[in-house]
Coordinates of C-alpha atoms in Angstrom, one line a residue:
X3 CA -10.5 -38.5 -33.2
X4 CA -12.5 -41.2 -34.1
X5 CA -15.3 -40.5 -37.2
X6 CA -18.3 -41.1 -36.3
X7 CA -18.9 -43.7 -39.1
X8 CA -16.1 -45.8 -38.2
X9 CA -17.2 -45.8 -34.6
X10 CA -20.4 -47.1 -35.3
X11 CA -19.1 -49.5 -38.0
X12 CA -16.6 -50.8 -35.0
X13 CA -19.5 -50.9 -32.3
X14 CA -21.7 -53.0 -34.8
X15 CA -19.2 -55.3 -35.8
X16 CA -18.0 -56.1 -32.4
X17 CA -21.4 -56.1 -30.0
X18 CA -23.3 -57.1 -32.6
X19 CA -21.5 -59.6 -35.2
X20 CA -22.8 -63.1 -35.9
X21 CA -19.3 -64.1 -33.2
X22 CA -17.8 -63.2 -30.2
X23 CA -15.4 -60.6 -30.7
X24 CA -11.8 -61.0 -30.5
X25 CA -9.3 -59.5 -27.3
X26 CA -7.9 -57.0 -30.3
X27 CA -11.4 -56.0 -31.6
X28 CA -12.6 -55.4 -27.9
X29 CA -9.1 -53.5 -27.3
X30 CA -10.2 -51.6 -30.4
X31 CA -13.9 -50.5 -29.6
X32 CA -12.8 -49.4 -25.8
X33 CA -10.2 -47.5 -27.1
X34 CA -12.7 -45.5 -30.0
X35 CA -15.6 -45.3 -27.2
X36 CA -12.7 -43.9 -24.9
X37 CA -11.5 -41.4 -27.2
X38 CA -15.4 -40.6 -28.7
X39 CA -16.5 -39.5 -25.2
X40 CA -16.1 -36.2 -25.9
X41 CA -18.0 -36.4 -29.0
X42 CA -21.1 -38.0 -27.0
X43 CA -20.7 -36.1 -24.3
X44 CA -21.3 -33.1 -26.7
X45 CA -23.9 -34.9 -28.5
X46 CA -24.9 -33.4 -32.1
X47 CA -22.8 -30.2 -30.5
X48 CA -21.3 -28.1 -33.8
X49 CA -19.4 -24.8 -33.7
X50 CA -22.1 -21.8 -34.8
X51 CA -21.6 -19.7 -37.8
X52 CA -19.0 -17.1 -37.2
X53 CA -18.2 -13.6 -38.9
X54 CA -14.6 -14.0 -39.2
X55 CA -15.0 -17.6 -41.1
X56 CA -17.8 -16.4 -43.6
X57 CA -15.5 -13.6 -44.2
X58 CA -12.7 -15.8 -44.6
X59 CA -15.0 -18.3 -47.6
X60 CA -16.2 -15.2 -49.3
X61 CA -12.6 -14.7 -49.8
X62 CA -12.9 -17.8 -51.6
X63 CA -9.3 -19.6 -49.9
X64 CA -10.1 -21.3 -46.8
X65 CA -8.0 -23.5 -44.9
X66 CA -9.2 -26.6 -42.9
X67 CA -7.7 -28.0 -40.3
X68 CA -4.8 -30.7 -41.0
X69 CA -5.1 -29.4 -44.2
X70 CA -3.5 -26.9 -46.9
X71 CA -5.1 -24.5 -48.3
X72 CA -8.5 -24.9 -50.8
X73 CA -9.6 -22.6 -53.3
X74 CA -13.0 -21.9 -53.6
X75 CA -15.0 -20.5 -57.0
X76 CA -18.0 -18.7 -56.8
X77 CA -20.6 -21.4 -56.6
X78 CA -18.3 -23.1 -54.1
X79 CA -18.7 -20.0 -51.7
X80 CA -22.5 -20.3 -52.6
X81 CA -23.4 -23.3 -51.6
X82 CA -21.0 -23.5 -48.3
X83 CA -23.0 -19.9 -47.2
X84 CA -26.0 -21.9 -47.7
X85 CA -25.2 -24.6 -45.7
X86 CA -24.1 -22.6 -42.8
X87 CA -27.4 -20.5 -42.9
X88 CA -29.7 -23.3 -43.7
X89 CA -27.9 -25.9 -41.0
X90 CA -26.7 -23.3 -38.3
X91 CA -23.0 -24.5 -39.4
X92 CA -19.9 -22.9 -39.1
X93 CA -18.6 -21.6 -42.3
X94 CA -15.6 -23.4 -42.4
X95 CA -17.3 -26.5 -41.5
X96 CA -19.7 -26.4 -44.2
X97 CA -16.6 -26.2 -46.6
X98 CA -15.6 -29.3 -45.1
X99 CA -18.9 -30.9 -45.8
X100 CA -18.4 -29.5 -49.1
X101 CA -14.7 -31.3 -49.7
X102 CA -16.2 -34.4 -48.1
X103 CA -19.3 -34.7 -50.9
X104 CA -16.8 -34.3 -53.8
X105 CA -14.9 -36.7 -52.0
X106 CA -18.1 -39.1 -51.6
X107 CA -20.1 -38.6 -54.6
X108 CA -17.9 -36.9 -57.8
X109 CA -19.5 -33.0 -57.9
X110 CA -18.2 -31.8 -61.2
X111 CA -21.4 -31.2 -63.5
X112 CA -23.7 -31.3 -61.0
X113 CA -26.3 -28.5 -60.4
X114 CA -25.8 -26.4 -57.4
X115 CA -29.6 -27.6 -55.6
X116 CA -27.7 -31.3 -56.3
X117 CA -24.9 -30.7 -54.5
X118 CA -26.2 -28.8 -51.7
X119 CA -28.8 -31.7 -50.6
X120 CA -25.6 -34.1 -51.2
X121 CA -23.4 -32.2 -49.1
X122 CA -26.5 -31.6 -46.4
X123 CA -27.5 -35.6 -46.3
X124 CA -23.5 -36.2 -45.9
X125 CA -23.9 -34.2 -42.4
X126 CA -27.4 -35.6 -41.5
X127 CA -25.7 -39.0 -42.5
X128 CA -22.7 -38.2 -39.8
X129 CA -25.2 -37.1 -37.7
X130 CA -27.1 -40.0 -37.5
X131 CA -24.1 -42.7 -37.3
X132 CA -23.1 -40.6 -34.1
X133 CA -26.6 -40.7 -32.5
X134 CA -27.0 -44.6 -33.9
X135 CA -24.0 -45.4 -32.1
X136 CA -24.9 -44.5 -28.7
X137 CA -28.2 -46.3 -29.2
X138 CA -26.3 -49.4 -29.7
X139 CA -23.7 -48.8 -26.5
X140 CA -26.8 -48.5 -24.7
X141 CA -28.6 -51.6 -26.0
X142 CA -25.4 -53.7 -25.2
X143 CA -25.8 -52.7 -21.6
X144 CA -29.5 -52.8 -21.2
X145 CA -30.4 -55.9 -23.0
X146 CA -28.9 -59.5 -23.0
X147 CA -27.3 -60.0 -26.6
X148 CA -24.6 -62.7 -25.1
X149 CA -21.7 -60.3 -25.1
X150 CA -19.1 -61.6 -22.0
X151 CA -19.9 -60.0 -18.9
X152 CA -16.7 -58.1 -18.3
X153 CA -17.3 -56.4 -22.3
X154 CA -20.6 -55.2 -21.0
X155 CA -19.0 -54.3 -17.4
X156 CA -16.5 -51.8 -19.3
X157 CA -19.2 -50.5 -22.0
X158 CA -21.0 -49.7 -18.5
X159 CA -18.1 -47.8 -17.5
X160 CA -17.9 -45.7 -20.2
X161 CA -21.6 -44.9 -20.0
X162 CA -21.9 -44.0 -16.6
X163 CA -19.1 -41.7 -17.5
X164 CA -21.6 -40.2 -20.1
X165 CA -24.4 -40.0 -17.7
X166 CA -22.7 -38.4 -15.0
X167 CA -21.4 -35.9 -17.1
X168 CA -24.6 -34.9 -18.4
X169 CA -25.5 -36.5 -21.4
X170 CA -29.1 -37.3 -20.4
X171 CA -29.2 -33.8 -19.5
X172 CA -28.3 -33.1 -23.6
X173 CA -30.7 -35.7 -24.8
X174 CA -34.0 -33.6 -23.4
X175 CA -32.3 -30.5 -25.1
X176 CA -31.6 -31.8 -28.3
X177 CA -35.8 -33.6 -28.4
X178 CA -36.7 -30.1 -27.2
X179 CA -34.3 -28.2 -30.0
X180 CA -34.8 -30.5 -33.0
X181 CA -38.8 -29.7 -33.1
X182 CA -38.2 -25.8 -33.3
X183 CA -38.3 -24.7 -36.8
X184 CA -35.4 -23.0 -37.3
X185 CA -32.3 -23.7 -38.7
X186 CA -30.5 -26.0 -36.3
X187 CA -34.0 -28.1 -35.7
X188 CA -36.5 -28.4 -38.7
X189 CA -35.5 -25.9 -41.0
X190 CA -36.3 -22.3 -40.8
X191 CA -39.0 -20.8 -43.7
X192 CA -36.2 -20.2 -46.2
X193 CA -34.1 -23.4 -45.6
X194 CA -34.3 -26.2 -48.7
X195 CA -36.8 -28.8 -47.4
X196 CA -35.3 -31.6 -49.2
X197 CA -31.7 -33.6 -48.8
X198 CA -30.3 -36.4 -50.7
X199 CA -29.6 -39.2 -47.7
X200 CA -26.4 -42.0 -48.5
X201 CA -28.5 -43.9 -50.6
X202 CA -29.3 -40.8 -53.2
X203 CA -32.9 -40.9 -52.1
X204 CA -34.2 -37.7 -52.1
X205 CA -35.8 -37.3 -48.7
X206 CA -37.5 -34.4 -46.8
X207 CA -35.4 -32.5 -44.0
X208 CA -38.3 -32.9 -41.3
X209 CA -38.6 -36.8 -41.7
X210 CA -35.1 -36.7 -41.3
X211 CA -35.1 -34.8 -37.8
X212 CA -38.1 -36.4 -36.8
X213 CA -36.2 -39.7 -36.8
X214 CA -33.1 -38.7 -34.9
X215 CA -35.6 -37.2 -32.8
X216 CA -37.2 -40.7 -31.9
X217 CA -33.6 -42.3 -31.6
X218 CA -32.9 -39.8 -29.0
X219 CA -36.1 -40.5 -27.6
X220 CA -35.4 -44.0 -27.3
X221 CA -31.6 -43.4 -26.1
X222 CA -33.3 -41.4 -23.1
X223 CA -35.4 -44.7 -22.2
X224 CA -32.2 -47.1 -22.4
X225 CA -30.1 -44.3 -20.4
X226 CA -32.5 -44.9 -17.4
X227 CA -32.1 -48.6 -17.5
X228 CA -29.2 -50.6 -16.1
X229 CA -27.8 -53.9 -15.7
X230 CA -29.7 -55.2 -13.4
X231 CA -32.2 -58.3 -13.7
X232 CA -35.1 -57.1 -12.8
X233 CA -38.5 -59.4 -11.7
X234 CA -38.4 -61.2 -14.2
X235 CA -35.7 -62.2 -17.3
X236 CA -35.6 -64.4 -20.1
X237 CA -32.8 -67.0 -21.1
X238 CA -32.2 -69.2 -23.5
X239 CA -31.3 -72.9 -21.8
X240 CA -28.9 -75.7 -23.4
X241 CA -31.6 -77.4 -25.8
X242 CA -32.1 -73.8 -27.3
X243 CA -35.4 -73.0 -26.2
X244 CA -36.7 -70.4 -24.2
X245 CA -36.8 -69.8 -20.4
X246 CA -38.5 -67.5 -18.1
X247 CA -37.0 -66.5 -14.7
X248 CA -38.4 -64.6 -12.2
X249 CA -37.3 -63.6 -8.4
X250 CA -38.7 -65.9 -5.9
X251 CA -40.0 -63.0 -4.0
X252 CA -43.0 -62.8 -6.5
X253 CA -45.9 -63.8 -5.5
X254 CA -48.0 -66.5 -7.1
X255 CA -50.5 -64.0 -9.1
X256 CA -47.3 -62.2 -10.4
X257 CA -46.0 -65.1 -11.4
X258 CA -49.2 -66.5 -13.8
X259 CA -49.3 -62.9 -15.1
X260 CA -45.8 -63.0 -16.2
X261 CA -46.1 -66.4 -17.1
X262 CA -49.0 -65.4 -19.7
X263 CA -47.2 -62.5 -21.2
X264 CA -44.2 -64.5 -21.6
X265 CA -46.3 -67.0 -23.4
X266 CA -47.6 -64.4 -26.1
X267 CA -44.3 -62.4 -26.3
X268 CA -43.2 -66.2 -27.6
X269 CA -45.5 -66.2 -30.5
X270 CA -44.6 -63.4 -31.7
X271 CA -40.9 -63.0 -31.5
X272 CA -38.3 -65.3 -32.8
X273 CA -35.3 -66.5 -30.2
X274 CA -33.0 -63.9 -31.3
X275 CA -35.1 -60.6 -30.7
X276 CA -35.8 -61.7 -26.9
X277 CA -34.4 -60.0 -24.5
X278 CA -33.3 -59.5 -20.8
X279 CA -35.3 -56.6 -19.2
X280 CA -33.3 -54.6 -16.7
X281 CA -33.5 -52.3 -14.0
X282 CA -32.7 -48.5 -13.6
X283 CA -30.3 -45.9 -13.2
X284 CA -31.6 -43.3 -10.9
X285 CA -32.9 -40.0 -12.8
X286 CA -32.4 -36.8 -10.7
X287 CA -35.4 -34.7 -9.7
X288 CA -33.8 -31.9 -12.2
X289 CA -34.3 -34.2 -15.0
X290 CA -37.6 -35.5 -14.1
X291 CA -39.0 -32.5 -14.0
X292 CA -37.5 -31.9 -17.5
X293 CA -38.7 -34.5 -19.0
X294 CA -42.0 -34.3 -17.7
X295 CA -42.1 -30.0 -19.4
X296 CA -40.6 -32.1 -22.7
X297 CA -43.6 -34.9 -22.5
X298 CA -46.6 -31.9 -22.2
X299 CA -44.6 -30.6 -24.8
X300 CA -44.6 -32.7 -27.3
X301 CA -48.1 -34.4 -26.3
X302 CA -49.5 -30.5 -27.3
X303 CA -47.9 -31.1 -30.9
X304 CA -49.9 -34.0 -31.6
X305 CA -53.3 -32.5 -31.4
X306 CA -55.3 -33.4 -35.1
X307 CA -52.2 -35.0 -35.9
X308 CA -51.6 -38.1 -37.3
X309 CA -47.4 -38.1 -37.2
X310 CA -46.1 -41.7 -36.4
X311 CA -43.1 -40.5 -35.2
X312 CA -44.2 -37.8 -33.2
X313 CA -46.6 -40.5 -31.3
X314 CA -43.6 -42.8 -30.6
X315 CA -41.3 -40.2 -29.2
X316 CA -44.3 -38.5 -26.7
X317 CA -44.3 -42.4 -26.0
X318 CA -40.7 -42.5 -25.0
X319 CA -40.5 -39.3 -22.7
X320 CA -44.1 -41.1 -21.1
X321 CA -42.5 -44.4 -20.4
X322 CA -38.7 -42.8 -19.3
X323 CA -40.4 -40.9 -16.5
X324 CA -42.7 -44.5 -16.0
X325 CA -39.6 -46.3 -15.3
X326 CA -37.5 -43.7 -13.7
X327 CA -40.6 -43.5 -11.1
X328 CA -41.6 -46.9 -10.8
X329 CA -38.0 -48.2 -10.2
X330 CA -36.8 -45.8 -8.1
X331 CA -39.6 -46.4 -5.4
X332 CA -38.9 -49.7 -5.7
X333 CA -35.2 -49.5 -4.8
X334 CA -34.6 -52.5 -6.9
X335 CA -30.7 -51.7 -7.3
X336 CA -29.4 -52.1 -3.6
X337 CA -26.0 -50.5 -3.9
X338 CA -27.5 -47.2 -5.4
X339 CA -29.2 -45.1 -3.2
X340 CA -32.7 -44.0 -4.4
X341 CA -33.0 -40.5 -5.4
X342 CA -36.6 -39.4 -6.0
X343 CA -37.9 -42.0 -3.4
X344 CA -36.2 -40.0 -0.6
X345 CA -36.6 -36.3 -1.6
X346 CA -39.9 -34.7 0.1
X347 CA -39.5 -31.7 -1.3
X348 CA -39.6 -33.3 -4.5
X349 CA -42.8 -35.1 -3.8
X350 CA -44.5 -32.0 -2.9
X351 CA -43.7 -30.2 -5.9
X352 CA -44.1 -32.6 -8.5
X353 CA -47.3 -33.9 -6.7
X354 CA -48.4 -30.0 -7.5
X355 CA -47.3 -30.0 -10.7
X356 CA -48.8 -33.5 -12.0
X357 CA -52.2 -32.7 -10.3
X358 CA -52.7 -29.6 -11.9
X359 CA -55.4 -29.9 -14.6
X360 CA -54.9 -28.6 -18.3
X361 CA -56.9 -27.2 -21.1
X362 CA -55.4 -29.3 -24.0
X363 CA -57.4 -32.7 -23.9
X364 CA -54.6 -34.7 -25.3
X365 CA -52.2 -33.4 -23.0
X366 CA -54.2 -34.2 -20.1
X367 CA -54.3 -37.7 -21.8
X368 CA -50.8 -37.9 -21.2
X369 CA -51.0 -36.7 -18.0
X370 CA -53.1 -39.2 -16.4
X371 CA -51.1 -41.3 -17.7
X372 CA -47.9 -40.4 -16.1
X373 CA -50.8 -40.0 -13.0
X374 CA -50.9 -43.9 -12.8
X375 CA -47.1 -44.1 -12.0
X376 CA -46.8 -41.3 -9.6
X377 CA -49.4 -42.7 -7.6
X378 CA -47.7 -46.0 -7.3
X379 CA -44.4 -44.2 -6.8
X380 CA -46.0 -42.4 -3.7
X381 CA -47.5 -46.2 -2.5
X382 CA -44.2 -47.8 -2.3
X383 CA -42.3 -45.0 -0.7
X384 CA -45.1 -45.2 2.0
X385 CA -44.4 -48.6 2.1
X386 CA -41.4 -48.1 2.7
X387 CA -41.1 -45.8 5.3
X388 CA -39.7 -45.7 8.9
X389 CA -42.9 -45.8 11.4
X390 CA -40.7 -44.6 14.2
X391 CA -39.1 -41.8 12.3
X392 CA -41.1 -38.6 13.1
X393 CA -39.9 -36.6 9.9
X394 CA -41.0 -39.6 8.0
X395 CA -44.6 -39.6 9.5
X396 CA -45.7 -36.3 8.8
X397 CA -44.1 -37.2 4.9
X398 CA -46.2 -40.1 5.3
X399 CA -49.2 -38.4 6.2
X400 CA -48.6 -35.7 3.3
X401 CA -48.1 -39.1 1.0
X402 CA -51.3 -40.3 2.0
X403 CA -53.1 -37.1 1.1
X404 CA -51.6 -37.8 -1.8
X405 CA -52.4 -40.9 -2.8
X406 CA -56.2 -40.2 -2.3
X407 CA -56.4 -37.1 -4.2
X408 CA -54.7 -38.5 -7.0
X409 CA -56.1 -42.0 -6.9
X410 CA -59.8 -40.0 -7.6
X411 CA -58.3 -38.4 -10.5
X412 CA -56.7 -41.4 -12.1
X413 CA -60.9 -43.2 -11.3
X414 CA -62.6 -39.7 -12.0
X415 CA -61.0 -39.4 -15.6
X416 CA -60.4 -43.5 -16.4
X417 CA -56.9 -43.2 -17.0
X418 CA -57.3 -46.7 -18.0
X419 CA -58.7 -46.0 -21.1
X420 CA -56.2 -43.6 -21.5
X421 CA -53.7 -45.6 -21.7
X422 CA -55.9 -48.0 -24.5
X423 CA -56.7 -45.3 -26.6
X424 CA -54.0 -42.2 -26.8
X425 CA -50.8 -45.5 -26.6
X426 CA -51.5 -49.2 -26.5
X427 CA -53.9 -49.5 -29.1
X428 CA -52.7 -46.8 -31.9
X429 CA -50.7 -48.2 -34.6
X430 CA -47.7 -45.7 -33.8
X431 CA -47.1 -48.1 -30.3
X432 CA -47.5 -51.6 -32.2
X433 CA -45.3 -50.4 -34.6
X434 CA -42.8 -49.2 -32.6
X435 CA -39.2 -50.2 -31.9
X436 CA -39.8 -54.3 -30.8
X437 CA -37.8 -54.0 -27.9
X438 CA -39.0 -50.8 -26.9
X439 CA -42.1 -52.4 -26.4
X440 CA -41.2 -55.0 -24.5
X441 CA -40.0 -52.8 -22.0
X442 CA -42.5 -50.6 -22.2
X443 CA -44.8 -53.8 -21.3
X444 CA -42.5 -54.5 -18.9
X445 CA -42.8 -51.8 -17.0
X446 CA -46.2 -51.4 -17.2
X447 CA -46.8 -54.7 -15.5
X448 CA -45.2 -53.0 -13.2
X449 CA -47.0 -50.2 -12.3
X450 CA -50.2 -52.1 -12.8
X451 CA -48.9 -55.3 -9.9
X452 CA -47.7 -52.7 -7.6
X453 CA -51.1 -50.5 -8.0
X454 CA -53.8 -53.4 -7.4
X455 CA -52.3 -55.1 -5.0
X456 CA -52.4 -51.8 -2.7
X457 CA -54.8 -51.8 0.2
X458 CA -56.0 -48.0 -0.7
X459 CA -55.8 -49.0 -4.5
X460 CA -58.4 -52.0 -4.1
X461 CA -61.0 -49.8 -2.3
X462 CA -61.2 -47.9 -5.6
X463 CA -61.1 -51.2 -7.6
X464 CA -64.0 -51.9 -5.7
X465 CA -65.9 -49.0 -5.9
X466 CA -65.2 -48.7 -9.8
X467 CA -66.5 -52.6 -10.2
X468 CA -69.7 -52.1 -7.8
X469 CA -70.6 -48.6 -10.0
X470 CA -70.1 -51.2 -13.3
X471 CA -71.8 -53.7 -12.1
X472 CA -74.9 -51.4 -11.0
X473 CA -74.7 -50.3 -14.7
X474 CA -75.2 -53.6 -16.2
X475 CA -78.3 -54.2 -13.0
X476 CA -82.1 -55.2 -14.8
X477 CA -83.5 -53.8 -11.7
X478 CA -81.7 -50.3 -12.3
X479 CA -84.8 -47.9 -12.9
X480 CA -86.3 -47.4 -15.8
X481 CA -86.4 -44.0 -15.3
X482 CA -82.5 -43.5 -15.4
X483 CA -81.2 -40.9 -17.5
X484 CA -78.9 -43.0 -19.1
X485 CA -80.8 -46.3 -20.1
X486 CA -84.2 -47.0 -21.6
X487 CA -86.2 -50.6 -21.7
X488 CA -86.9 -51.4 -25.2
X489 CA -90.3 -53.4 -26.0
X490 CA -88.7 -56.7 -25.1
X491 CA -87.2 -56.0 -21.7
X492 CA -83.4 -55.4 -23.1
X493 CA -81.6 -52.1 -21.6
X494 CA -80.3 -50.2 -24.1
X495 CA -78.2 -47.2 -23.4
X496 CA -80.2 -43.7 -24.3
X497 CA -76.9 -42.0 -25.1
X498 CA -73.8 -42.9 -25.7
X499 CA -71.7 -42.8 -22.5
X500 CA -68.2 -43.1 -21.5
X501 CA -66.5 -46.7 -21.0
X502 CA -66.8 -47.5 -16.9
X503 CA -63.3 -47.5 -15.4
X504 CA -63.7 -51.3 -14.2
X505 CA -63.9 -52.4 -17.7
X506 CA -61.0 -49.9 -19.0
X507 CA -59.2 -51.4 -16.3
X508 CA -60.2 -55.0 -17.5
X509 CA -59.2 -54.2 -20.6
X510 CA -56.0 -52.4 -20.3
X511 CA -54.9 -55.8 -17.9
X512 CA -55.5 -58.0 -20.5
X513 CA -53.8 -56.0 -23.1
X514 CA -51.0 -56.1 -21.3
X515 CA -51.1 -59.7 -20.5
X516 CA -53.3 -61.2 -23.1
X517 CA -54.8 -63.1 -20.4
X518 CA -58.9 -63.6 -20.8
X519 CA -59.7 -65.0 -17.9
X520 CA -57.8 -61.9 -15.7
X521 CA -61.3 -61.0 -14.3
X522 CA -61.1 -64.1 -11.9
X523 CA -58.7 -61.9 -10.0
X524 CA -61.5 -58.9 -9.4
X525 CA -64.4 -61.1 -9.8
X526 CA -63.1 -64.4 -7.5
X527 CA -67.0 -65.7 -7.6
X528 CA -67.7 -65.7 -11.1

């Protein structure tokens, strides 16, 4: 078995090294992944205390595996107890943990607290070399680093593996687990708050989990996205500079807009950091609806709360469900057969379960968020289905139902501003993984191309613009409840009112594309 700090120290060197790695290192690295898929498969996955093996450390011998036997004094026997009840660890394993900090650090004439936060960063340190690893499989297959196409074709391999045997499944668990306080997530009441991480920093325990937390997070993003160019890719020609491509199916307003983004993306990234963007890997309606019970979840823990971390990883669960909709309706990966796209009963019941409204105000935030890309979801798979199929008419007609009702939500509740205010704008998103972003951006231009250029989306446009532009009227009555003429003939609002959507939506365009003069699309006349 492969440690988890040399697998990551043999990903990194090979995937990511200033060369192109060697037919032994790439012999190497498939044969560590190979033999580490049980590991990931299991992800963060640690045998539980047990009776027999505290009984066995009170007796103060203990044997570990591949190993004779050690002999254990009465502070030794101390701290491993407190490891296993502070970390949810087997007993014999914390012994381990134990042998491995001596090993590490030299223990002799330190103080117990000492070498208990030593021994406890060792394990968060293993911990996070496993999780980091994974990340960086990922990133190989998602984004363009240069690596030969058949490298990335067999790190592929070894993920789908993953995937199919449930590891996205384990990721939602472990976001969901790691935020209970208790021993194997936060730290329980009595558990030592602090741990000493591989620099000797002392560090608290809940930063710690908070940021395996958001690299699980972030790993559940990258494990719905796959190899595929999507509408548009960047490349770097001969001369070294920077190319954009995009599919010639795009039409001409697509391409400005990607054109735009690509142009400020370019100011503010070097040639190294850019990426390809990628298509996805089908989620299942089981883990959809998962994610979407993690997402409320986690958007009710942020309420008064200013946590970075916590932001960016509600952010992640947002945007994997974003992308797992928005691709999947789009079919965009022709030899995998879409899986939400084509399940009606699936529709119905997360149609239910989206439109439902909540108490929590930032939750609902969320919410209509995720609103936005369901309703675009539901327009392409309307799109896209068979007029002459009877089964697929009366879906359609359910679909259109649909759309309406939640099209008046998404304008009743200006998701648009939404989206500015509770992610686009808050420090927490800016400051978020680069990359991330950029497929989070990605995405959202997206969802935002496919929902305007709808027919039933554009009568809403409409209407939102003709209520804004009433608004802003100088014949609107004087006698409004809203405005009042000041001495000079200026309106001036009499209280202060909520954005209108047609300018959220103006703005939230133009975030996304940094293009000013984007009105000329809604306002061709001006």
């Amino acid at each position: 078995m492969v440690s988890a700090k040399n697998l990551l120290s043999l990903i990194e060197s090979t995937l990511l090294g200033p060369t192109s790695p060697t037919p032994s290192q790439r012999i190497e690295l498939l044969h560590a992944i190979r033999h580490s898929l049980p590991t990931l498969q299991n992800l963060l996955s640690y045998p539980p205390p047990k009776t027999s093996d505290r009984v066995q450390v009170q007796s103060k011998e203990v044997r570990l595996p591949d190993s004779g036997p050690i002999s254990l004094d009465d502070q030794d026997v101390q701290i491993a107890l407190k490891l296993s009840d502070d970390l949810h660890l087997n007993e014999i394993d914390s012994v381990r943990l134990l042998v491995s900090a001596n090993q590490e650090w030299g223990l002799l004439g330190r103080e117990p607290l000492e070498i208990f936060r030593l021994a406890a960063g060792l394990w968060y340190t293993e911990r996070r070399d496993l999780i980091t690893a994974l990340y960086t499989l990922l990133r190989a297959v998602v984004l363009d680093q240069g690596l030969e196409p058949d490298l990335v074709a067999d790190v592929q391999r070894f993920l789908d593996d993953l995937i199919n045997a449930g590891v996205r499944k384990r990721l939602i668990s472990l976001i969901k687990e790691l935020n209970r306080e208790e021993p194997a997530g936060l730290g329980g009441p009595n558990c030592e708050r602090y741990i000493l991480d591989s620099r000797g920093a002392l560090v608290e325990r809940r930063a710690v989990v908070s940021r395996e937390r958001l690299i699980l997070a972030h790993c559940l993003v990258l494990s719905v996205l796959v190899v595929r160019a999507s509408f548009y890719r960047f490349r770097a020609s001969s001369n070294g500079k920077m190319e954009l491509h995009y599919n010639e199916g795009l039409s001409f307003l697509h391409s400005i807009w990607a054109f735009a983004w690509f142009r400020q993306k370019m100011k503010q990234c070097s040639l190294a950091s850019v990426s390809v963007f990628n298509v996805v890997r089908k989620k299942g309606p089981k883990d959809v609806k998962d994610v979407f019970s993690a997402l409320k979840d986690s958007a009710a823990g942020l309420s008064g709360g200013t946590d970075t971390l916590r932001h960016q990883i509600t952010y992640s669960l947002l945007f994997s469900l974003v992308v797992a909709l928005i691709s999947d309706a789009l079919s965009a990966v022709p030899d995998k057969t879409p899986v939400l796209s084509r399940d009606a009963s699936f529709r119905h019941e997360f149609q239910e379960s989206v439109m439902v409204a909540g108490n929590d105000p930032v939750v609902e935030g969320y919410v209509d968020c995720l609103r936005s890309s369901w309703v675009v979801h539901l327009m392409l798979i309307h799109d896209g289905l068979d007029a002459k199929d009877t089964a697929a008419n009366a879906s359609s007609n359910n679909d259109i139902r649909n759309i309406y009702s939640c099209l008046e939500v998404i304008f009743s509740n200006n998701v648009f501003q939404s989206w500015l205010n509770k992610i686009l704008l808050t420090p927490a998103y800016q400051n978020d993984d680069e990359d991330m972003i950029y497929m989070y951006n990605a995405y959202l231009h997206k969802m935002i191309t496919c929902l305007l250029s709808h027919p039933l989306a554009k009568d809403k446009v409409k209407e939102a613009k003709e209520k804004a532009m009433s608004a802003l009227s100088p014949y609107r009555l004087s006698t409004s409840h809203d405005y009042t003429v000041d001495g000079i003939g200026h309106f001036q609002n009499a209280t202060e009112s909520a954005p209108q959507t047609f300018v959220s939506l103006l703005e939230f365009v133009s975030e996304i594309y940094q293009v000013s003069a984007i009105c000329c699309f809604f306002c061709p006349g001006c």
